[in-house]
XYZ file of C-alpha atoms in Angstrom:
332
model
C 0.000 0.000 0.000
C 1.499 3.810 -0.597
C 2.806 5.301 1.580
C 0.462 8.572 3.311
C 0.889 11.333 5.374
C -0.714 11.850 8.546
C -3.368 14.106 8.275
C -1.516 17.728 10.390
C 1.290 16.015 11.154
C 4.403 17.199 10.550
C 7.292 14.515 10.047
C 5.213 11.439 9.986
C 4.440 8.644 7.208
C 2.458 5.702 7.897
C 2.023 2.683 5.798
C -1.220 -0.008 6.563
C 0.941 -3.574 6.364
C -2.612 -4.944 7.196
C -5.991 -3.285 7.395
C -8.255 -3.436 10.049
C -11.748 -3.438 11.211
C -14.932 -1.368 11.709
C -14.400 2.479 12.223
C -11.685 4.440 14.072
C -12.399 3.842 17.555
C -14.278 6.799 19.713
C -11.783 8.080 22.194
C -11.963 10.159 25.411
C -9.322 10.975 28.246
C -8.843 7.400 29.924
C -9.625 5.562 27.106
C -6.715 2.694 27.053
C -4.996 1.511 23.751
C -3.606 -2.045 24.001
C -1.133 -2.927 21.024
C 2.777 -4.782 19.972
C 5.215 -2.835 18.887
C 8.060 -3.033 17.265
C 10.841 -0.182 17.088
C 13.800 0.077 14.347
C 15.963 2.209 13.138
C 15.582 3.988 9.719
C 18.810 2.143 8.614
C 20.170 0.024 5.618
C 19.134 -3.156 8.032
C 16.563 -1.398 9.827
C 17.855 -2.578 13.586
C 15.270 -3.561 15.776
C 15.769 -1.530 18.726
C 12.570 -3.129 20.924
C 9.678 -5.957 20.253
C 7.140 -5.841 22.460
C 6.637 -9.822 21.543
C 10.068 -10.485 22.994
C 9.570 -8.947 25.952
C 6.212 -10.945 26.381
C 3.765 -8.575 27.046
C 1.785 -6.169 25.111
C 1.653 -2.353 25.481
C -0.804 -0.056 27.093
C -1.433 3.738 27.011
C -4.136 5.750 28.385
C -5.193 8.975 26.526
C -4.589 12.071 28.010
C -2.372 10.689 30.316
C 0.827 12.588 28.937
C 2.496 9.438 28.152
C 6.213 10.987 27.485
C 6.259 9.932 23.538
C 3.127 11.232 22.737
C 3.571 10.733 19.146
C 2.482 7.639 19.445
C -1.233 8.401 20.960
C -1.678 10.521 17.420
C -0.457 7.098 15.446
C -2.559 5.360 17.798
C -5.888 7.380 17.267
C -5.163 6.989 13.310
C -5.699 3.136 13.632
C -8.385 0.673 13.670
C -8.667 -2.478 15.817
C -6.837 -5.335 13.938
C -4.822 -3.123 12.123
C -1.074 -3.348 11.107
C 0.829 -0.449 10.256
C 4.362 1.145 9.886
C 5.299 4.930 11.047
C 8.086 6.760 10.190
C 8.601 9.609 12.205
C 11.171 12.338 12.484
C 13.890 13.238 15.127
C 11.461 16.229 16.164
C 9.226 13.248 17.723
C 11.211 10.452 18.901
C 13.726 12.418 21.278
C 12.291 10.905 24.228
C 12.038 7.265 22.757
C 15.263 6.292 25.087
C 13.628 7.026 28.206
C 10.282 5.488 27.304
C 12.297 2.485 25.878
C 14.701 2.025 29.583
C 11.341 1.909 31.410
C 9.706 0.092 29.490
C 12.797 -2.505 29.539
C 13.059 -2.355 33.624
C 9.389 -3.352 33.718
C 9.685 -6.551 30.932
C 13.058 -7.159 33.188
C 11.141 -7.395 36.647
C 12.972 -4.114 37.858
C 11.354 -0.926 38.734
C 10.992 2.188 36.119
C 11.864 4.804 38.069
C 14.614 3.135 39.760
C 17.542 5.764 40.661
C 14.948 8.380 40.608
C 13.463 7.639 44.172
C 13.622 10.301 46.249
C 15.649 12.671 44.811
C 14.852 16.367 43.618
C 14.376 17.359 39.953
C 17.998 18.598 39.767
C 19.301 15.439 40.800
C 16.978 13.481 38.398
C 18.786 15.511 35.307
C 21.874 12.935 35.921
C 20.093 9.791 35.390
C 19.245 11.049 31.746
C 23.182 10.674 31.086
C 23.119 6.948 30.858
C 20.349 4.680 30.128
C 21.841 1.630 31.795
C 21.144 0.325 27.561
C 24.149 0.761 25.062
C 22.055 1.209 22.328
C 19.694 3.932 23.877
C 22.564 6.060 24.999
C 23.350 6.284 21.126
C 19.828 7.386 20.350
C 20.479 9.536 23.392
C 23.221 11.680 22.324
C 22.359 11.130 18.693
C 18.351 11.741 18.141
C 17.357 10.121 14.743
C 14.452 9.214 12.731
C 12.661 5.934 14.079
C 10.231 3.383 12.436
C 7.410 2.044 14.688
C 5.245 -0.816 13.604
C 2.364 -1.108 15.466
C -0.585 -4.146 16.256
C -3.409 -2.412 17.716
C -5.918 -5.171 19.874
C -8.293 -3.206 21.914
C -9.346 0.268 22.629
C -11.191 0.405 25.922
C -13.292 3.357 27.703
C -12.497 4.094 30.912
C -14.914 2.198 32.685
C -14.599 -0.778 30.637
C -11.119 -1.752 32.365
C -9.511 -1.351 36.245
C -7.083 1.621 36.051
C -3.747 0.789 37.043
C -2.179 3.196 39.749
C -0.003 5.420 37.727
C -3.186 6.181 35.470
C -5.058 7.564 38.673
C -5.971 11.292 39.719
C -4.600 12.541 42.923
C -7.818 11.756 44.679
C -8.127 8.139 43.346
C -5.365 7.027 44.412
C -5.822 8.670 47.693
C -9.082 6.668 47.733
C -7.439 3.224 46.509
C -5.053 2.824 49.599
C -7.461 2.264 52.002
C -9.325 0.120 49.861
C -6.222 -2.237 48.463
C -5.071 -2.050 52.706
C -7.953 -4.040 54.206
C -8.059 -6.277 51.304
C -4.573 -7.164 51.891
C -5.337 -7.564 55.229
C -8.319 -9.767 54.379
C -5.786 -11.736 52.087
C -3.323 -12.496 55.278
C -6.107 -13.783 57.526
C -6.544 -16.183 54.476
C -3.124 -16.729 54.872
C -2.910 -15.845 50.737
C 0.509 -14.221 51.485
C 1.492 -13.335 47.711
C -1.767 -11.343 47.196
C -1.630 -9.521 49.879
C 1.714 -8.436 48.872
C 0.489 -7.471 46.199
C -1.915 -5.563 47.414
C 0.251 -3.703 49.881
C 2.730 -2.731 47.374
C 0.151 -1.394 44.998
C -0.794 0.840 47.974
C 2.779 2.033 48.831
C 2.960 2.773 44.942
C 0.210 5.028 45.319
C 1.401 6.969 47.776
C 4.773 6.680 46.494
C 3.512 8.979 43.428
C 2.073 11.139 45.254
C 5.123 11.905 47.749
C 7.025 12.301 44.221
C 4.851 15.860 44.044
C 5.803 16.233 47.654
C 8.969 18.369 49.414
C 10.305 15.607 51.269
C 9.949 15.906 54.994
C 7.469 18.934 54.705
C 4.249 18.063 55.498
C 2.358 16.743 53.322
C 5.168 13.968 52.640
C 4.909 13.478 56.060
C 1.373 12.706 56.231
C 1.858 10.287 53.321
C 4.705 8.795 54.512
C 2.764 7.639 58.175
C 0.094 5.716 55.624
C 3.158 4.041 53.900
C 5.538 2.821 57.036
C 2.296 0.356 58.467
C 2.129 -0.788 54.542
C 5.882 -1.504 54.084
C 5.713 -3.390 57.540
C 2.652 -5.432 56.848
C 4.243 -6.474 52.842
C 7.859 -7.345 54.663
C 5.578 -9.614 57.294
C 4.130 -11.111 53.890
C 7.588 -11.934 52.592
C 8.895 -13.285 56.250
C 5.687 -16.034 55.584
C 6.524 -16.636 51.761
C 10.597 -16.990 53.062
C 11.595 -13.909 51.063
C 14.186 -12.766 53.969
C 16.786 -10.510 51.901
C 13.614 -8.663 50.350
C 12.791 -7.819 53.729
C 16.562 -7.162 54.665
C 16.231 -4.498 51.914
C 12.948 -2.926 52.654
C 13.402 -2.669 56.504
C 16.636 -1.466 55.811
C 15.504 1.493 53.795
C 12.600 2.077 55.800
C 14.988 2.713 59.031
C 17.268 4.717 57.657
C 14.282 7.040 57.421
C 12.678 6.073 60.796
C 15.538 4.538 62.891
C 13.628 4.536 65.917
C 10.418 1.817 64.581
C 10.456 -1.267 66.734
C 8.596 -3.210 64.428
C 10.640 -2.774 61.112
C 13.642 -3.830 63.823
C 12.123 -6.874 64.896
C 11.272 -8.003 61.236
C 14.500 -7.315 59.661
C 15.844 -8.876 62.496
C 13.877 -12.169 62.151
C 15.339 -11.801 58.729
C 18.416 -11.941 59.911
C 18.045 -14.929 61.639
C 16.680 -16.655 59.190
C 19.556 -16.616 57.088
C 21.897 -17.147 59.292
C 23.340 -13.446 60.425
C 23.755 -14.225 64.016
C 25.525 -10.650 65.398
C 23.054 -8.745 63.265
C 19.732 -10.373 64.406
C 20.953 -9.770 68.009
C 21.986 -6.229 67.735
C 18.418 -5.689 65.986
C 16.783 -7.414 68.611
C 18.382 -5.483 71.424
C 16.992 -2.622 70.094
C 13.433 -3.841 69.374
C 13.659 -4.335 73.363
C 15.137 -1.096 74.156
C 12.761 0.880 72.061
C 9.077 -0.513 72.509
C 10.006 -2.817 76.512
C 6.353 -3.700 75.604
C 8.206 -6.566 73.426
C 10.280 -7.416 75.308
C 8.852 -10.886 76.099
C 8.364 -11.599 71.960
C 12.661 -10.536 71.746
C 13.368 -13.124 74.585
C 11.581 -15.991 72.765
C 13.432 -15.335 69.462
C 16.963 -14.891 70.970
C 16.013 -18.174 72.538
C 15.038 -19.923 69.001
C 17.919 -18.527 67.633
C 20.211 -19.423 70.205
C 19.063 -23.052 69.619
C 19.102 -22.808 65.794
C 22.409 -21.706 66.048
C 24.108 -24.049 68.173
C 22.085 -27.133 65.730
C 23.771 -25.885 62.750
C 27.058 -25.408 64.791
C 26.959 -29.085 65.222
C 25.428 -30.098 62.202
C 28.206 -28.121 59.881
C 30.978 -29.852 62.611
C 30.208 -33.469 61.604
C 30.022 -32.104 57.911
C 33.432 -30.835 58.505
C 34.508 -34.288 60.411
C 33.138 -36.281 57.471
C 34.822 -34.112 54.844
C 37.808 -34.419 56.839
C 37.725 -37.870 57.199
C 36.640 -39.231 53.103
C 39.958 -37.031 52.019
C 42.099 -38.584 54.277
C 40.700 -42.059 52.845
């Protein structure tokens, strides 16, 4: 099929690969586009860059939503359901692609999309757009270039066909989710369904998470946020302590206290992480100060520095006869 301009847009070509169905869809703000992808470059072997198939999952975008690339809402809207199609579009709108491309990357790759950006202010965030953590997007980086997308669109949803994810929420939505996605993780524990009420904790803490991001740290309004995330953190490390995820705990309990180093609780569960694998010295000291800070535990501390004592002094033994019997098969 010829190639066509897009109707008022500058810098764009698109070419149907494979037509689709019915009419363009109706769209409002919060209606979500699902759709593959597949990004090259506008070279002699036209690189692919990213495949949405590879990563196994599809994309989403929600309208309105200021998605960073938002070139690609405008191909979007030109496409029906079914339909195959190839963009080229300028430099002018595909200077952002890197950073869309790393997130979208850290989420295929399990890892969080904002990680390094935590907590920092917006002149600190201007370093983490000198490296990608991705060869290849750190060239598109210092080198903006025309890009080719080819894009599958599936389904175009309204907003109340579909749940909204968190990021996709107003202000007061999300505001209204955490109490919501809190009791029925707590629901979820008394069913001792430990993964899903993880996961419902940590959507909460995400919540509030992007709403502290508006937030001066430590002035008040991250305060108030930050007292509905501490009993959320603590209840998704008691979660992991039940599905034996101990250094996830070590890490969240750890960052939680270096905020709030006087919470008993977030002591007592990193300490039981401790423990568990096997850090003697450091589920002690942690333990001592669970005791010294909140004396109204003291009685839960003495009955876990008693299992530990015991579970330390059975593997003492345990690894001596391993040692005796490795000892003893090389001198045979």
């Amino acid at each position: 099929m010829e190639e066509t301009y897009l109707l008022n847009v500058e810098g764009v070509k698109k070419k149907i690969l494979h037509g689709g169905q019915g009419e363009l869809p109706k769209l409002q703000d919060g209606s979500k586009f699902t759709f593959h992808f597949q990004t090259l470059k506008d070279d002699f072997e036209r690189t692919v860059i990213d495949d949405s198939r590879e990563a196994g999952m599809p994309m989403e975008i929600i309208v309105g939503k200021m998605f960073k690339l938002e070139i690609w809402e405008t191909l979007l809207s030109s496409m029906r359901i079914g339909e195959v199609a190839e963009f080229w579009c300028d430099a002018i709108h595909t200077g952002m692609y890197a950073l869309v491309s790393r997130g979208m990357r850290r989420i295929a790759e399990g890892r969080d999309p904002l990680e390094g950006q935590k907590h920092r202010c917006g002149m600190g965030n201007m370093f983490d757009y000198h490296s990608t953590g991705y060869d290849d997007l750190d060239e598109l980086q210092r080198t903006p270039q025309p890009l080719i997308f080819i894009m599958e669109l599936f389904r175009v949803e309204d907003p109340s066909a579909y749940k909204r994810d968190t990021w996709a929420m107003s202000k007061e939505e999300k505001l209204a989710a955490v109490p919501v996605l809190h009791s029925e993780g707590n629901r979820l524990v008394l069913r001792r369904e430990f993964a899903q009420a993880a996961a419902k904790y940590q959507e909460a803490v995400i919540c509030l998470r992007n709403l502290q991001a508006k937030e001066k740290p430590w002035e008040d309004g991250w305060l108030k946020l930050e007292n509905l995330v501490t009993p959320l953190v603590l209840n998704y490390c008691q979660c992991q302590l039940e599905l034996g995820e101990y250094y996830e705990v070590l890490e969240h309990t750890t960052e939680l206290l270096q905020k709030h180093n006087d919470n008993a609780k977030a002591y007592f569960k990193r300490a039981k992480a401790h423990a568990a694998v096997w850090n003697e010295r450091e589920a002690r000291e942690d333990f001592q100060r669970v005791a010294h800070l909140d004396p109204s535990m003291a009685a839960a501390v003495k009955k876990e520095l008693k299992q530990l004592g015991e579970r330390m002094r059975k593997k003492h033994v345990e690894d001596r006869k391993r040692y005796q019997g490795l000892f003893q098969s090389s001198q045979g």
